[in-house]
Amino acid sequence: MPDPALLATAATLNGAAPLTEWGVIRAVGDEAAKFLQGQLTQDVVLLKPGHAHLAAFCNPKGRMLASFIALKRAEDEILLICSQDVLAAALKRLSMFVMRAKAKLSDASAQFTLHGLIGEAAVQGESIVQGVNLCPLAPADGAPRALRVAEADAPPPAASSLDPALWRWADIRSGVAMVTQPVVETFVPQMLNYESAGGVNFKKGCYPGQEVVARSQFRGAIKRRAFVAQVDGAAQAGQEVFSPADPEQPCGTIALAAPSPGGGTAVIVSLQTAALERVDELAVGAAEGPPLTGWQVPYPLLADI
């Protein structure tokens, strides 16, 4: 493992890390894209084969049940890559609505291997390898990143091996929080900046929760935004954030957390924008809990806040 003292930013990382905590839902059939078009926040129909985009799967109240990297491998085949701990529930719920659509959904996690690539490894053009797709992801501290999706019998990545713990840290630094089980139904997509990260297409047709998501966007109802921060201690997804201004009511929720190489925990926090006035006083778990420091805005949201 690299010396933590050298890991000031994720931009120093380079290599490939296995993503064993991620899984794959496979949708196949002549109407697979049409079916998912009516379920996700992304315009799946317009995706070209070989291309991928962030997408959210919401309940009727606009709260996220799961988030996906939606990869269109062919016109009749789409892979939904997500956190393994939400896969079974998401697959079950999606399958409830297939009905007579010419589409079949399945857990295809065993049929693919997933790697996170960062640095030079993310731009080496491995997509030309048969059975392999590279899906660009949000950069971390300026370092390019990609998701490598390969058929199970495809050759392993040519890049050097990267500690999965460092990849999870870089994931935090990217500012994009994928939904995991502790935060299911906690956030509307904009609370995690999904529209800024390209995960919501407001020009497409209806999907569960679409009215709530659209109203939040166009009626100025977005009162929470996601920020990258550091906890001086341990923290985990689902924990609440408090301000001394109102120690009884949480003003934010940790969406994603990972140990930092230099100590403490890197987090993505969905925070009430009103709490930004006392951002230097916020803490995890209670008003007197471990402090939050090193706040960063991962996307150009200043016009919104």
mmCIF file of C-alpha atoms in Angstrom:
data_model
loop_
_atom_site.group_PDB
_atom_site.id
_atom_site.type_symbol
_atom_site.label_atom_id
_atom_site.label_comp_id
_atom_site.label_asym_id
_atom_site.label_seq_id
_atom_site.Cartn_x
_atom_site.Cartn_y
_atom_site.Cartn_z
ATOM 1 C CA MET A 1 0.000 0.000 0.000
ATOM 2 C CA PRO A 2 1.375 3.471 -0.839
ATOM 3 C CA ASP A 3 2.718 5.625 1.952
ATOM 4 C CA PRO A 4 -0.263 7.618 3.291
ATOM 5 C CA ALA A 5 1.973 10.677 3.516
ATOM 6 C CA LEU A 6 2.161 10.678 -0.282
ATOM 7 C CA LEU A 7 -1.586 10.547 -0.743
ATOM 8 C CA ALA A 8 -2.463 14.212 -0.330
ATOM 9 C CA THR A 9 -5.041 13.952 -3.103
ATOM 10 C CA ALA A 10 -6.645 11.233 -5.175
ATOM 11 C CA ALA A 11 -4.859 12.763 -8.177
ATOM 12 C CA THR A 12 -1.728 10.846 -7.141
ATOM 13 C CA LEU A 13 -3.438 7.466 -7.613
ATOM 14 C CA ASN A 14 -3.041 5.199 -10.614
ATOM 15 C CA GLY A 15 -4.235 1.633 -11.159
ATOM 16 C CA ALA A 16 -7.174 -0.768 -11.098
ATOM 17 C CA ALA A 17 -9.144 -1.886 -8.046
ATOM 18 C CA PRO A 18 -11.642 -4.790 -7.974
ATOM 19 C CA LEU A 19 -15.153 -3.616 -7.080
ATOM 20 C CA THR A 20 -16.494 -6.661 -5.300
ATOM 21 C CA GLU A 21 -19.127 -4.613 -3.453
ATOM 22 C CA TRP A 22 -20.791 -3.675 -6.754
ATOM 23 C CA GLY A 23 -23.163 -5.861 -8.763
ATOM 24 C CA VAL A 24 -24.883 -5.992 -12.146
ATOM 25 C CA ILE A 25 -28.537 -6.122 -13.178
ATOM 26 C CA ARG A 26 -28.869 -7.187 -16.814
ATOM 27 C CA ALA A 27 -31.848 -6.128 -18.911
ATOM 28 C CA VAL A 28 -32.231 -7.809 -22.298
ATOM 29 C CA GLY A 29 -34.921 -7.806 -24.950
ATOM 30 C CA ASP A 30 -36.328 -5.710 -27.771
ATOM 31 C CA GLU A 31 -38.059 -3.408 -25.265
ATOM 32 C CA ALA A 32 -35.386 -3.348 -22.551
ATOM 33 C CA ALA A 33 -34.481 0.290 -23.226
ATOM 34 C CA LYS A 34 -38.119 1.331 -23.541
ATOM 35 C CA PHE A 35 -38.945 -0.353 -20.244
ATOM 36 C CA LEU A 36 -36.063 1.260 -18.335
ATOM 37 C CA GLN A 37 -36.942 4.602 -19.930
ATOM 38 C CA GLY A 38 -40.077 4.575 -17.813
ATOM 39 C CA GLN A 39 -38.245 3.672 -14.612
ATOM 40 C CA LEU A 40 -35.027 5.709 -14.410
ATOM 41 C CA THR A 41 -34.122 9.398 -14.309
ATOM 42 C CA GLN A 42 -31.779 8.952 -17.291
ATOM 43 C CA ASP A 43 -32.771 8.908 -20.969
ATOM 44 C CA VAL A 44 -31.859 5.286 -21.631
ATOM 45 C CA VAL A 45 -33.352 5.236 -25.130
ATOM 46 C CA LEU A 46 -30.943 7.905 -26.361
ATOM 47 C CA LEU A 47 -27.905 6.093 -24.970
ATOM 48 C CA LYS A 48 -25.707 4.769 -27.756
ATOM 49 C CA PRO A 49 -24.288 1.233 -27.572
ATOM 50 C CA GLY A 50 -21.058 1.302 -25.592
ATOM 51 C CA HIS A 51 -22.048 4.446 -23.689
ATOM 52 C CA ALA A 52 -22.966 4.777 -20.017
ATOM 53 C CA HIS A 53 -24.565 7.378 -17.741
ATOM 54 C CA LEU A 54 -25.404 7.851 -14.089
ATOM 55 C CA ALA A 55 -29.090 7.234 -13.296
ATOM 56 C CA ALA A 56 -31.394 7.085 -10.290
ATOM 57 C CA PHE A 57 -34.294 4.749 -9.558
ATOM 58 C CA CYS A 58 -36.874 6.466 -7.347
ATOM 59 C CA ASN A 59 -40.033 5.626 -5.473
ATOM 60 C CA PRO A 60 -43.252 7.570 -6.228
ATOM 61 C CA LYS A 61 -42.177 10.253 -3.723
ATOM 62 C CA GLY A 62 -38.975 10.896 -5.658
ATOM 63 C CA ARG A 63 -36.740 9.244 -3.048
ATOM 64 C CA MET A 64 -33.883 7.161 -4.413
ATOM 65 C CA LEU A 65 -34.184 3.392 -4.061
ATOM 66 C CA ALA A 66 -30.959 2.809 -5.967
ATOM 67 C CA SER A 67 -28.535 4.509 -8.299
ATOM 68 C CA PHE A 68 -26.930 2.947 -11.350
ATOM 69 C CA ILE A 69 -24.237 3.338 -13.911
ATOM 70 C CA ALA A 70 -26.449 2.428 -16.875
ATOM 71 C CA LEU A 71 -24.367 0.886 -19.652
ATOM 72 C CA LYS A 72 -25.969 0.112 -23.018
ATOM 73 C CA ARG A 73 -23.933 -2.813 -24.336
ATOM 74 C CA ALA A 74 -26.221 -3.257 -27.356
ATOM 75 C CA GLU A 75 -29.589 -1.966 -28.517
ATOM 76 C CA ASP A 76 -31.252 -4.877 -26.722
ATOM 77 C CA GLU A 77 -28.916 -5.178 -23.712
ATOM 78 C CA ILE A 78 -28.445 -2.738 -20.836
ATOM 79 C CA LEU A 79 -26.418 -3.294 -17.678
ATOM 80 C CA LEU A 80 -27.302 -1.496 -14.457
ATOM 81 C CA ILE A 81 -24.254 -1.419 -12.172
ATOM 82 C CA CYS A 82 -25.060 -0.638 -8.552
ATOM 83 C CA SER A 83 -24.103 -1.291 -4.955
ATOM 84 C CA GLN A 84 -24.484 -4.995 -4.200
ATOM 85 C CA ASP A 85 -26.467 -4.317 -1.020
ATOM 86 C CA VAL A 86 -29.350 -2.671 -2.923
ATOM 87 C CA LEU A 87 -29.297 -4.928 -5.978
ATOM 88 C CA ALA A 88 -31.767 -7.611 -4.892
ATOM 89 C CA ALA A 89 -34.427 -5.123 -3.759
ATOM 90 C CA ALA A 90 -33.991 -2.957 -6.871
ATOM 91 C CA LEU A 91 -34.200 -5.983 -9.159
ATOM 92 C CA LYS A 92 -37.338 -7.219 -7.410
ATOM 93 C CA ARG A 93 -39.039 -3.834 -7.665
ATOM 94 C CA LEU A 94 -38.068 -3.280 -11.303
ATOM 95 C CA SER A 95 -39.284 -6.765 -12.190
ATOM 96 C CA MET A 96 -42.724 -5.944 -10.760
ATOM 97 C CA PHE A 97 -43.291 -3.483 -13.604
ATOM 98 C CA VAL A 98 -41.988 -5.476 -16.577
ATOM 99 C CA MET A 99 -45.412 -7.075 -17.161
ATOM 100 C CA ARG A 100 -45.812 -7.639 -20.905
ATOM 101 C CA ALA A 101 -42.766 -5.671 -22.007
ATOM 102 C CA LYS A 102 -40.331 -7.636 -24.151
ATOM 103 C CA ALA A 103 -37.608 -7.410 -21.546
ATOM 104 C CA LYS A 104 -36.029 -9.779 -19.057
ATOM 105 C CA LEU A 105 -34.154 -8.680 -15.950
ATOM 106 C CA SER A 106 -31.669 -10.770 -13.989
ATOM 107 C CA ASP A 107 -28.829 -10.579 -11.497
ATOM 108 C CA ALA A 108 -25.807 -10.948 -13.783
ATOM 109 C CA SER A 109 -23.131 -10.128 -11.213
ATOM 110 C CA ALA A 110 -21.438 -13.523 -11.693
ATOM 111 C CA GLN A 111 -21.202 -12.953 -15.447
ATOM 112 C CA PHE A 112 -19.057 -9.827 -15.196
ATOM 113 C CA THR A 113 -16.025 -8.514 -13.369
ATOM 114 C CA LEU A 114 -15.939 -4.881 -12.300
ATOM 115 C CA HIS A 115 -12.862 -2.723 -11.706
ATOM 116 C CA GLY A 116 -12.416 0.910 -10.836
ATOM 117 C CA LEU A 117 -9.681 2.588 -12.876
ATOM 118 C CA ILE A 118 -7.995 5.849 -11.906
ATOM 119 C CA GLY A 119 -5.190 7.950 -13.356
ATOM 120 C CA GLU A 120 -3.468 6.741 -16.505
ATOM 121 C CA ALA A 121 -5.244 3.401 -16.121
ATOM 122 C CA ALA A 122 -8.560 5.146 -16.834
ATOM 123 C CA VAL A 123 -7.477 6.533 -20.214
ATOM 124 C CA GLN A 124 -5.524 3.666 -21.758
ATOM 125 C CA GLY A 125 -8.258 2.658 -24.204
ATOM 126 C CA GLU A 126 -9.047 -0.840 -22.936
ATOM 127 C CA SER A 127 -12.517 -0.545 -24.466
ATOM 128 C CA ILE A 128 -11.058 -2.074 -27.629
ATOM 129 C CA VAL A 129 -10.643 -5.386 -25.782
ATOM 130 C CA GLN A 130 -13.431 -7.789 -26.714
ATOM 131 C CA GLY A 131 -15.963 -8.196 -23.938
ATOM 132 C CA VAL A 132 -14.788 -5.062 -22.083
ATOM 133 C CA ASN A 133 -16.488 -1.670 -21.687
ATOM 134 C CA LEU A 134 -15.032 1.423 -20.045
ATOM 135 C CA CYS A 135 -17.547 3.808 -18.468
ATOM 136 C CA PRO A 136 -16.186 7.271 -17.600
ATOM 137 C CA LEU A 137 -16.851 8.346 -14.019
ATOM 138 C CA ALA A 138 -16.585 11.698 -12.279
ATOM 139 C CA PRO A 139 -12.921 12.610 -11.681
ATOM 140 C CA ALA A 140 -11.434 12.671 -8.184
ATOM 141 C CA ASP A 141 -9.248 15.685 -7.405
ATOM 142 C CA GLY A 142 -8.815 16.068 -11.154
ATOM 143 C CA ALA A 143 -7.736 12.462 -11.703
ATOM 144 C CA PRO A 144 -9.668 10.675 -14.485
ATOM 145 C CA ARG A 145 -11.656 7.631 -13.407
ATOM 146 C CA ALA A 146 -13.540 4.888 -15.207
ATOM 147 C CA LEU A 147 -15.584 1.788 -14.444
ATOM 148 C CA ARG A 148 -14.276 -1.279 -16.270
ATOM 149 C CA VAL A 149 -17.050 -3.774 -17.039
ATOM 150 C CA ALA A 150 -15.731 -7.043 -18.417
ATOM 151 C CA GLU A 151 -17.233 -10.414 -19.210
ATOM 152 C CA ALA A 152 -16.128 -12.955 -16.647
ATOM 153 C CA ASP A 153 -13.755 -14.699 -19.057
ATOM 154 C CA ALA A 154 -12.136 -11.497 -20.344
ATOM 155 C CA PRO A 155 -8.476 -10.842 -19.482
ATOM 156 C CA PRO A 156 -7.828 -8.839 -16.281
ATOM 157 C CA PRO A 157 -6.935 -5.144 -16.445
ATOM 158 C CA ALA A 158 -3.447 -4.410 -17.705
ATOM 159 C CA ALA A 159 -3.036 -1.644 -15.123
ATOM 160 C CA SER A 160 -1.206 -2.040 -11.830
ATOM 161 C CA SER A 161 -3.233 -3.192 -8.837
ATOM 162 C CA LEU A 162 -4.802 -0.540 -6.592
ATOM 163 C CA ASP A 163 -5.929 -1.083 -3.009
ATOM 164 C CA PRO A 164 -9.775 -1.114 -3.027
ATOM 165 C CA ALA A 165 -9.716 1.072 0.094
ATOM 166 C CA LEU A 166 -7.976 3.799 -1.882
ATOM 167 C CA TRP A 167 -10.557 3.516 -4.647
ATOM 168 C CA ARG A 168 -13.364 3.950 -2.106
ATOM 169 C CA TRP A 169 -11.624 7.054 -0.792
ATOM 170 C CA ALA A 170 -11.252 8.417 -4.332
ATOM 171 C CA ASP A 171 -14.968 7.701 -4.832
ATOM 172 C CA ILE A 172 -15.699 10.121 -2.009
ATOM 173 C CA ARG A 173 -13.342 12.703 -3.472
ATOM 174 C CA SER A 174 -15.278 12.551 -6.760
ATOM 175 C CA GLY A 175 -18.354 13.949 -5.008
ATOM 176 C CA VAL A 176 -20.783 11.412 -6.496
ATOM 177 C CA ALA A 177 -22.452 9.172 -3.917
ATOM 178 C CA MET A 178 -23.940 5.934 -5.191
ATOM 179 C CA VAL A 179 -26.931 4.814 -3.120
ATOM 180 C CA THR A 180 -26.191 2.070 -0.584
ATOM 181 C CA GLN A 181 -28.579 0.284 1.778
ATOM 182 C CA PRO A 182 -28.175 2.677 4.771
ATOM 183 C CA VAL A 183 -29.521 5.618 2.722
ATOM 184 C CA VAL A 184 -32.223 3.962 0.619
ATOM 185 C CA GLU A 185 -35.239 6.310 0.290
ATOM 186 C CA THR A 186 -33.358 9.129 2.044
ATOM 187 C CA PHE A 187 -32.614 11.465 -0.862
ATOM 188 C CA VAL A 188 -34.260 13.087 -3.849
ATOM 189 C CA PRO A 189 -31.629 13.001 -6.660
ATOM 190 C CA GLN A 190 -30.815 16.715 -6.371
ATOM 191 C CA MET A 191 -29.917 16.244 -2.700
ATOM 192 C CA LEU A 192 -26.915 14.308 -4.038
ATOM 193 C CA ASN A 193 -26.294 16.715 -6.949
ATOM 194 C CA TYR A 194 -27.329 14.081 -9.487
ATOM 195 C CA GLU A 195 -28.670 16.634 -11.930
ATOM 196 C CA SER A 196 -25.300 18.447 -11.842
ATOM 197 C CA ALA A 197 -23.467 15.131 -12.350
ATOM 198 C CA GLY A 198 -25.571 14.254 -15.411
ATOM 199 C CA GLY A 199 -27.751 11.699 -13.647
ATOM 200 C CA VAL A 200 -31.130 13.346 -14.336
ATOM 201 C CA ASN A 201 -32.549 14.155 -17.755
ATOM 202 C CA PHE A 202 -35.429 16.637 -17.436
ATOM 203 C CA LYS A 203 -36.425 16.343 -21.105
ATOM 204 C CA LYS A 204 -37.436 12.691 -20.986
ATOM 205 C CA GLY A 205 -40.817 11.179 -20.178
ATOM 206 C CA CYS A 206 -42.342 10.011 -16.923
ATOM 207 C CA TYR A 207 -40.782 7.701 -14.345
ATOM 208 C CA PRO A 208 -41.618 7.006 -10.680
ATOM 209 C CA GLY A 209 -41.192 10.211 -8.681
ATOM 210 C CA GLN A 210 -40.690 12.361 -11.784
ATOM 211 C CA GLU A 211 -43.177 15.009 -10.660
ATOM 212 C CA VAL A 212 -41.394 15.466 -7.334
ATOM 213 C CA VAL A 213 -37.944 15.582 -8.954
ATOM 214 C CA ALA A 214 -39.088 18.120 -11.553
ATOM 215 C CA ARG A 215 -40.910 20.282 -9.009
ATOM 216 C CA SER A 216 -37.812 20.362 -6.799
ATOM 217 C CA GLN A 217 -35.771 21.529 -9.769
ATOM 218 C CA PHE A 218 -38.010 24.161 -11.295
ATOM 219 C CA ARG A 219 -39.821 25.590 -8.270
ATOM 220 C CA GLY A 220 -36.726 26.308 -6.205
ATOM 221 C CA ALA A 221 -37.504 23.581 -3.693
ATOM 222 C CA ILE A 222 -33.953 22.197 -3.430
ATOM 223 C CA LYS A 223 -32.990 22.793 0.197
ATOM 224 C CA ARG A 224 -30.192 20.215 0.470
ATOM 225 C CA ARG A 225 -26.990 19.780 -1.499
ATOM 226 C CA ALA A 226 -24.109 17.303 -1.351
ATOM 227 C CA PHE A 227 -20.651 18.325 -0.209
ATOM 228 C CA VAL A 228 -17.345 16.555 0.325
ATOM 229 C CA ALA A 229 -15.893 16.795 3.831
ATOM 230 C CA GLN A 230 -13.635 15.084 6.351
ATOM 231 C CA VAL A 231 -14.583 13.667 9.767
ATOM 232 C CA ASP A 232 -12.036 13.749 12.561
ATOM 233 C CA GLY A 233 -12.850 10.188 13.563
ATOM 234 C CA ALA A 234 -15.052 7.312 12.421
ATOM 235 C CA ALA A 235 -18.239 7.827 10.405
ATOM 236 C CA GLN A 236 -20.580 5.823 8.209
ATOM 237 C CA ALA A 237 -23.337 6.279 5.657
ATOM 238 C CA GLY A 238 -26.677 7.122 7.217
ATOM 239 C CA GLN A 239 -25.272 9.034 10.180
ATOM 240 C CA GLU A 240 -26.806 12.430 10.820
ATOM 241 C CA VAL A 241 -25.023 15.762 11.009
ATOM 242 C CA PHE A 242 -25.847 18.400 13.626
ATOM 243 C CA SER A 243 -25.301 22.111 14.143
ATOM 244 C CA PRO A 244 -24.938 23.785 17.545
ATOM 245 C CA ALA A 245 -27.601 26.222 16.373
ATOM 246 C CA ASP A 246 -30.187 23.419 16.703
ATOM 247 C CA PRO A 247 -28.670 20.414 18.496
ATOM 248 C CA GLU A 248 -31.984 18.529 18.539
ATOM 249 C CA GLN A 249 -32.618 18.472 14.789
ATOM 250 C CA PRO A 250 -30.141 17.072 12.218
ATOM 251 C CA CYS A 251 -29.194 19.396 9.391
ATOM 252 C CA GLY A 252 -27.619 16.773 7.155
ATOM 253 C CA THR A 253 -26.964 13.099 6.462
ATOM 254 C CA ILE A 254 -23.801 11.274 5.463
ATOM 255 C CA ALA A 255 -24.476 9.680 2.082
ATOM 256 C CA LEU A 256 -21.154 7.862 1.662
ATOM 257 C CA ALA A 257 -18.075 7.358 3.826
ATOM 258 C CA ALA A 258 -14.621 5.811 3.505
ATOM 259 C CA PRO A 259 -11.453 5.870 5.623
ATOM 260 C CA SER A 260 -8.943 8.513 4.568
ATOM 261 C CA PRO A 261 -5.338 7.390 3.994
ATOM 262 C CA GLY A 262 -4.047 10.017 6.424
ATOM 263 C CA GLY A 263 -6.589 9.208 9.145
ATOM 264 C CA GLY A 264 -10.195 10.065 9.848
ATOM 265 C CA THR A 265 -13.033 9.498 7.392
ATOM 266 C CA ALA A 266 -13.814 11.108 4.055
ATOM 267 C CA VAL A 267 -17.539 11.680 3.558
ATOM 268 C CA ILE A 268 -20.128 13.006 1.154
ATOM 269 C CA VAL A 269 -22.738 14.885 3.182
ATOM 270 C CA SER A 270 -26.167 15.945 1.988
ATOM 271 C CA LEU A 271 -26.560 19.179 3.913
ATOM 272 C CA GLN A 272 -29.310 21.749 4.387
ATOM 273 C CA THR A 273 -28.106 24.824 2.544
ATOM 274 C CA ALA A 274 -29.185 26.972 5.501
ATOM 275 C CA ALA A 275 -26.555 25.195 7.621
ATOM 276 C CA LEU A 276 -23.752 26.577 5.454
ATOM 277 C CA GLU A 277 -23.767 29.699 7.592
ATOM 278 C CA ARG A 278 -22.218 27.646 10.423
ATOM 279 C CA VAL A 279 -20.442 25.016 8.368
ATOM 280 C CA ASP A 280 -17.296 25.209 10.520
ATOM 281 C CA GLU A 281 -19.268 24.119 13.594
ATOM 282 C CA LEU A 282 -20.989 20.997 12.263
ATOM 283 C CA ALA A 283 -20.445 17.571 13.819
ATOM 284 C CA VAL A 284 -21.425 13.929 13.271
ATOM 285 C CA GLY A 285 -23.919 12.066 15.474
ATOM 286 C CA ALA A 286 -24.545 14.970 17.861
ATOM 287 C CA ALA A 287 -23.722 18.652 18.170
ATOM 288 C CA GLU A 288 -20.734 17.696 20.326
ATOM 289 C CA GLY A 289 -19.698 14.756 18.101
ATOM 290 C CA PRO A 290 -16.628 14.432 15.842
ATOM 291 C CA PRO A 291 -16.213 17.664 13.857
ATOM 292 C CA LEU A 292 -16.519 17.979 10.092
ATOM 293 C CA THR A 293 -13.761 19.860 8.281
ATOM 294 C CA GLY A 294 -12.289 20.362 4.812
ATOM 295 C CA TRP A 295 -15.593 21.202 3.115
ATOM 296 C CA GLN A 296 -15.608 21.225 -0.681
ATOM 297 C CA VAL A 297 -18.275 21.874 -3.306
ATOM 298 C CA PRO A 298 -17.873 19.028 -5.836
ATOM 299 C CA TYR A 299 -19.933 20.679 -8.580
ATOM 300 C CA PRO A 300 -20.590 24.297 -9.631
ATOM 301 C CA LEU A 301 -23.560 24.804 -7.343
ATOM 302 C CA LEU A 302 -22.781 28.263 -5.988
ATOM 303 C CA ALA A 303 -25.559 29.803 -8.076
ATOM 304 C CA ASP A 304 -27.992 27.482 -6.293
ATOM 305 C CA ILE A 305 -26.780 28.082 -2.736
#
